[in-house]
PDB file of C-alpha atoms in Angstrom:
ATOM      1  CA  UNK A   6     -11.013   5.575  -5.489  1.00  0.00           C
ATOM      2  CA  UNK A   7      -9.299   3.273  -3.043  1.00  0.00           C
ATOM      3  CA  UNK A   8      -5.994   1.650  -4.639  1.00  0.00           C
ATOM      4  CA  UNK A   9      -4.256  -1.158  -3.329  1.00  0.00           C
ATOM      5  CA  UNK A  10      -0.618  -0.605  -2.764  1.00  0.00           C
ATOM      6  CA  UNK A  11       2.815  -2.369  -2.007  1.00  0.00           C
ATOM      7  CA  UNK A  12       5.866  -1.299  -1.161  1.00  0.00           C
ATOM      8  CA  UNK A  13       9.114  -3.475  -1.316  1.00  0.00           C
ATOM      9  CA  UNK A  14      11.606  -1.933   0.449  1.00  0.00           C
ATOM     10  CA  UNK A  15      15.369  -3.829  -0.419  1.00  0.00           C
ATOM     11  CA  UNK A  16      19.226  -3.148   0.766  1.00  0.00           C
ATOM     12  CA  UNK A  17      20.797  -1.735  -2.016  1.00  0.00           C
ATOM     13  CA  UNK A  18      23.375  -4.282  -3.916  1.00  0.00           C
ATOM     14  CA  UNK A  19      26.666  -4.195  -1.676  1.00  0.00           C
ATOM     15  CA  UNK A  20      25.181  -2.980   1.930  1.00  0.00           C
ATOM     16  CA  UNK A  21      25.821  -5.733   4.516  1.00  0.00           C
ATOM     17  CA  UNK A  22      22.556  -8.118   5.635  1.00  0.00           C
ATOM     18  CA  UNK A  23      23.493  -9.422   9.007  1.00  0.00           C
ATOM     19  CA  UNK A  24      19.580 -11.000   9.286  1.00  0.00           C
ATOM     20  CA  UNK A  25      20.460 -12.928   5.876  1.00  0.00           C
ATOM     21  CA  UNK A  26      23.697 -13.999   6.716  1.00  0.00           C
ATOM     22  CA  UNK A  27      22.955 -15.653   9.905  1.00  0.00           C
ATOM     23  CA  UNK A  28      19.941 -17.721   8.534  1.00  0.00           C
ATOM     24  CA  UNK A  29      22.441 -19.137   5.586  1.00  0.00           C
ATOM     25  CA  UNK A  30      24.431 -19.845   8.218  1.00  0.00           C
ATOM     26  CA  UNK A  31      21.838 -21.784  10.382  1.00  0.00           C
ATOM     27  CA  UNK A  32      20.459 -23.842   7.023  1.00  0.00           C
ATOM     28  CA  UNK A  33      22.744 -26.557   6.670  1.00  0.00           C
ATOM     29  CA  UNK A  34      22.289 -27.320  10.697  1.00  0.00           C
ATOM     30  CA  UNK A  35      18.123 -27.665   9.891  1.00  0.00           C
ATOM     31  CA  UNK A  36      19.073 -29.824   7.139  1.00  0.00           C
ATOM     32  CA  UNK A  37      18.753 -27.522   3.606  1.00  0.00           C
ATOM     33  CA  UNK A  38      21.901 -27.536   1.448  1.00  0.00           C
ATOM     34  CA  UNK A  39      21.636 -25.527  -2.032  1.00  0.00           C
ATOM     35  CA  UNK A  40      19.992 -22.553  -1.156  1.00  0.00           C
ATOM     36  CA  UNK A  41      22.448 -19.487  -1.382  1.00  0.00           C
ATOM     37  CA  UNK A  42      22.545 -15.492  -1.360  1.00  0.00           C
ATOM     38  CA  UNK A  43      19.913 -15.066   1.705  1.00  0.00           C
ATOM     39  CA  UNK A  44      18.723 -11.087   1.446  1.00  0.00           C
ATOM     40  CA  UNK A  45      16.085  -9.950   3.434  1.00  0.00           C
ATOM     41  CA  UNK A  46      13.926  -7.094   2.859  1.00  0.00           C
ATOM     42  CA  UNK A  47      10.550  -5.428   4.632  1.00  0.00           C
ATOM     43  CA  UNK A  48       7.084  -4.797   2.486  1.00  0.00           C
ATOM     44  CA  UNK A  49       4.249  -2.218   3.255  1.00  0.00           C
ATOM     45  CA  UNK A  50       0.882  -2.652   1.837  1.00  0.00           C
ATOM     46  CA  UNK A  51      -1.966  -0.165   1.895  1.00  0.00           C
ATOM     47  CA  UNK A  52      -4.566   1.556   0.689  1.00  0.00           C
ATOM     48  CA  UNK A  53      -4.299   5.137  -0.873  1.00  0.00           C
ATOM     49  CA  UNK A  54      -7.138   7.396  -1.558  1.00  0.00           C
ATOM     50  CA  UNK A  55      -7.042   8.966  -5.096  1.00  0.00           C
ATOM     51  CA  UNK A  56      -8.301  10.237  -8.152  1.00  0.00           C
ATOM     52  CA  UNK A  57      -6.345   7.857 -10.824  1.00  0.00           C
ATOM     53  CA  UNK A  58      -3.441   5.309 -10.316  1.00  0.00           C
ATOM     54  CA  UNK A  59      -0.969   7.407 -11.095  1.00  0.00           C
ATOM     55  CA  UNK A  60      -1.538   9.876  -8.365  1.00  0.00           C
ATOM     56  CA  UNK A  61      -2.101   6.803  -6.109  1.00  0.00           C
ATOM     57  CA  UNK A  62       1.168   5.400  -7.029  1.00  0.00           C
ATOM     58  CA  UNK A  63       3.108   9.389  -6.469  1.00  0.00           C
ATOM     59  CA  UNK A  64       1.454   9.408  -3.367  1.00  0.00           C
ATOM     60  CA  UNK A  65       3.149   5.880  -2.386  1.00  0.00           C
ATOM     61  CA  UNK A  66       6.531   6.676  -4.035  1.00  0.00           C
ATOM     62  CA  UNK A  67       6.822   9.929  -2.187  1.00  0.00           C
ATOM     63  CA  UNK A  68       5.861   8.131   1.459  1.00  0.00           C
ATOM     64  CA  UNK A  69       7.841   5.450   0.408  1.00  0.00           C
ATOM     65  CA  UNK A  70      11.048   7.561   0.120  1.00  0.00           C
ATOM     66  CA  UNK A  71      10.112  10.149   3.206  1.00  0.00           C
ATOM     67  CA  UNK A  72       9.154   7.992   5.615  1.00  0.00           C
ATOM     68  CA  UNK A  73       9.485   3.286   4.815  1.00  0.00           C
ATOM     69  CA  UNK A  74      13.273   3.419   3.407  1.00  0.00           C
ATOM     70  CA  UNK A  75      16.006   5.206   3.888  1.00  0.00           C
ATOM     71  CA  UNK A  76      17.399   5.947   0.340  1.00  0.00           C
ATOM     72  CA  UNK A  77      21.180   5.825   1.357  1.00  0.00           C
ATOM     73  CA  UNK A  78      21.084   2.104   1.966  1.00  0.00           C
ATOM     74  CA  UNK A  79      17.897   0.765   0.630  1.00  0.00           C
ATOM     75  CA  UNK A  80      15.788   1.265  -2.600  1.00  0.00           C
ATOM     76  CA  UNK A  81      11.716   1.483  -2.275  1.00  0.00           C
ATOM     77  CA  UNK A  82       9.736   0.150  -5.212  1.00  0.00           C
ATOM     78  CA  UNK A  83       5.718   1.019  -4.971  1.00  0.00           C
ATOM     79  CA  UNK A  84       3.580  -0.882  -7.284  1.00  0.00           C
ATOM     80  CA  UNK A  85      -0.526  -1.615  -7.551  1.00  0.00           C
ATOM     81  CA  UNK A  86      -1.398  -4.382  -5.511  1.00  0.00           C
ATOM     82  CA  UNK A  87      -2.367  -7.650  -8.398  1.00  0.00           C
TER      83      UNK A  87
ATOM     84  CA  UNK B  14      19.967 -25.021 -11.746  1.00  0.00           C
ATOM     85  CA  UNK B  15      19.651 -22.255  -9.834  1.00  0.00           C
ATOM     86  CA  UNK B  16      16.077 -20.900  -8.998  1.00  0.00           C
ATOM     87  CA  UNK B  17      15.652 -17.060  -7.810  1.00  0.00           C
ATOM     88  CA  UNK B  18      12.610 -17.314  -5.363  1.00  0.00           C
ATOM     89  CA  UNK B  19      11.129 -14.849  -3.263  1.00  0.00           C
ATOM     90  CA  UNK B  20       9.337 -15.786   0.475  1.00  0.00           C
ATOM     91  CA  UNK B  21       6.589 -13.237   1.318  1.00  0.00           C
ATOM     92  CA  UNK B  22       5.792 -13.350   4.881  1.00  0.00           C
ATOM     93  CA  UNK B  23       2.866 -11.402   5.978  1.00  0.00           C
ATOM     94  CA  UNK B  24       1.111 -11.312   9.608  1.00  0.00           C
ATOM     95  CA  UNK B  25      -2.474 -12.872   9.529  1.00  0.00           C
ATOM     96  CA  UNK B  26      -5.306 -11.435   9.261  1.00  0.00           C
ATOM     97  CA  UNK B  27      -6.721 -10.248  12.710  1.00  0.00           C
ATOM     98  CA  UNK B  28      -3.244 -10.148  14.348  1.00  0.00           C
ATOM     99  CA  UNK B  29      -2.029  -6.363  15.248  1.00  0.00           C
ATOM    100  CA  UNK B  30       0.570  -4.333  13.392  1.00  0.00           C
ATOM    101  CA  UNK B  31       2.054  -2.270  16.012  1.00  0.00           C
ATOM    102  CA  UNK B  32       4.381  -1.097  13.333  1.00  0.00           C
ATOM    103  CA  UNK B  33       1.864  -0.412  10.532  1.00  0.00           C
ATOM    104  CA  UNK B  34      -0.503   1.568  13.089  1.00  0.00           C
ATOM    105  CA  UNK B  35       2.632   3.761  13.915  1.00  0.00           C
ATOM    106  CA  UNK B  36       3.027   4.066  10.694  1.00  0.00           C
ATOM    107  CA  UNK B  37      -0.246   5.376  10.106  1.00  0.00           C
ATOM    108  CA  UNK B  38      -0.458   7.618  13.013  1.00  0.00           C
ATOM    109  CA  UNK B  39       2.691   9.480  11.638  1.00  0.00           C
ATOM    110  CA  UNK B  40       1.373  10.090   8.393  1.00  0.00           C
ATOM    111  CA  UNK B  41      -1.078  13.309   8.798  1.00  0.00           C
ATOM    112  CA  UNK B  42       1.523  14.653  10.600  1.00  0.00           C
ATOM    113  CA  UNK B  43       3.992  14.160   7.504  1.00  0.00           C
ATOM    114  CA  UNK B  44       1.044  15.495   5.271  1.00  0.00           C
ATOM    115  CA  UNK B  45       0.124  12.212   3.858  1.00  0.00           C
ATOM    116  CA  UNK B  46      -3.873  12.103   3.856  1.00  0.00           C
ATOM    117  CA  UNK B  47      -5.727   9.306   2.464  1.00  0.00           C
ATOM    118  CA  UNK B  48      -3.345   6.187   3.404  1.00  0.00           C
ATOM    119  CA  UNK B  49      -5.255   3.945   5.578  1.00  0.00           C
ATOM    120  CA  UNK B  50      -5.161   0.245   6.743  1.00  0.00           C
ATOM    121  CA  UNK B  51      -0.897  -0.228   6.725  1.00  0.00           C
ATOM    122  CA  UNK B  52       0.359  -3.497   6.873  1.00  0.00           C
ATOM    123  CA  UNK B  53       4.138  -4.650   7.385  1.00  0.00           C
ATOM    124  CA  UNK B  54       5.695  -8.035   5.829  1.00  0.00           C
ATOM    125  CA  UNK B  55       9.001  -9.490   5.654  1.00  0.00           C
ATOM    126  CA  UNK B  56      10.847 -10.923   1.985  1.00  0.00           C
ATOM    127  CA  UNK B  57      13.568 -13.253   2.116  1.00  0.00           C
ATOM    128  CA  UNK B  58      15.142 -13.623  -1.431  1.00  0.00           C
ATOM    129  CA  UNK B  59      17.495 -16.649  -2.055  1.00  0.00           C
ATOM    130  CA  UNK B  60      18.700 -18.949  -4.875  1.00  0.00           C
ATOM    131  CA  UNK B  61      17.702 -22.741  -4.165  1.00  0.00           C
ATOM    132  CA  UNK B  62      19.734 -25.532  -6.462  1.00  0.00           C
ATOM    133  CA  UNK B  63      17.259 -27.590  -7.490  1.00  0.00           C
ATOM    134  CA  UNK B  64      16.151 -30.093 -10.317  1.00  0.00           C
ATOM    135  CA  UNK B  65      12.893 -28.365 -10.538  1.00  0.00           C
ATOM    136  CA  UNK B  66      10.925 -25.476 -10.273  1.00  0.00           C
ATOM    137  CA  UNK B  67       8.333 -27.156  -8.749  1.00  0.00           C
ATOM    138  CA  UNK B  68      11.784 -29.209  -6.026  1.00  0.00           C
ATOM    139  CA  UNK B  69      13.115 -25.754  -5.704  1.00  0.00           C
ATOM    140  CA  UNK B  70       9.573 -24.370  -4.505  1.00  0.00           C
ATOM    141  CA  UNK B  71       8.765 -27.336  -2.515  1.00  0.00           C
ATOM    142  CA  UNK B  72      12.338 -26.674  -0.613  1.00  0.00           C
ATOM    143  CA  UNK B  73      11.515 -23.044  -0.326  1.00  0.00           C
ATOM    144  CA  UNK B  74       8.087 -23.414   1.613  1.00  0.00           C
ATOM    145  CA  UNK B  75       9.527 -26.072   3.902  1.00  0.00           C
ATOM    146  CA  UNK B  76      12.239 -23.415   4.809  1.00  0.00           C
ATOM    147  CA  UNK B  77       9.546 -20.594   4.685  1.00  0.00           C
ATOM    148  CA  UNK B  78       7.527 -22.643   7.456  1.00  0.00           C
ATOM    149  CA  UNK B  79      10.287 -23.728   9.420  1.00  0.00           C
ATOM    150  CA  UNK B  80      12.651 -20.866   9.798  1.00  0.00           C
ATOM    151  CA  UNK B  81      11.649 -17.909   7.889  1.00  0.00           C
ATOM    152  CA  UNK B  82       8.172 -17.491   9.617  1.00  0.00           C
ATOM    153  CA  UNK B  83       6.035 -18.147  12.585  1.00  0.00           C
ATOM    154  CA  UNK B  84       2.768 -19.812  11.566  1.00  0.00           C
ATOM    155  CA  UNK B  85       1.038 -18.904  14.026  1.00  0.00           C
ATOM    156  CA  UNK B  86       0.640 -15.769  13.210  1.00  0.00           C
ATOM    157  CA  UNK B  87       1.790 -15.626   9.919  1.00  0.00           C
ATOM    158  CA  UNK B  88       1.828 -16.743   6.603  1.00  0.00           C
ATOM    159  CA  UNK B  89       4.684 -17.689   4.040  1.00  0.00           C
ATOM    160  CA  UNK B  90       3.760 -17.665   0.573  1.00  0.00           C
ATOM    161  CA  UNK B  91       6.948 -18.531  -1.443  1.00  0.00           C
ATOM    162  CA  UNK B  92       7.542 -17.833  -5.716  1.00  0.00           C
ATOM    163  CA  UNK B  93       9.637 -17.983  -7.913  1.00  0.00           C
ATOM    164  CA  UNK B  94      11.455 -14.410  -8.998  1.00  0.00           C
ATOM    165  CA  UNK B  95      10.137 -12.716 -12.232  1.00  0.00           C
TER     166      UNK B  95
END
């Protein structure tokens, strides 16, 4: 079977985010006060061939860690597209 | 209060993924068979000060639409954090 997948790949708590910094920089200029703590992150979705979820979901941890993140500075979650 | 949200930026659908089909072109190589059709997206996770959940969400998709994404060939969808 074909299962949806997502990956959320995140900096881990502490690493510097120079893309989130500058846009809560540029916010009040465009006008939107109150919004704080700007992190950005990058998602994958696809679809994985397998025989059950939880081989789907090993297949997308595993390529998740290998290949989207890089474990020293960012943490990969995989989870079943809803 | 302070409301966690999470914008969700994907590219539409028709519009290449030069980084997804890399992606996917690299993965026989890396042993990965049976991942097809990979997609990239962007998050941005902030806190907006709001009244509301439904102010803080209405001040997160204006900034989704204005600065966080290019709707031309993308779409923002923007929640509130579980």
């Amino acid at each position: 079977m074909n299962y949806p997948i997502i990956v959320d790949v995140t900096l881990r708590e502490g690493i510097a985010d120079p893309e989130g910094a500058t846009i809560e920089r540029a916010l009040p200029a465009l006008g939107f006060t109150g919004v704080a703590h700007v992190r950005t992150g990058k998602t994958f979705r696809f679809g994985v061939e397998a025989d059950s979820e939880t081989d789907a979901l090993g297949i997308a941890h595993s390529l998740a860690e290998r290949l989207l993140s890089n474990p020293v500075i960012e943490r990969a979650v995989a989870r079943l597209e809803a």
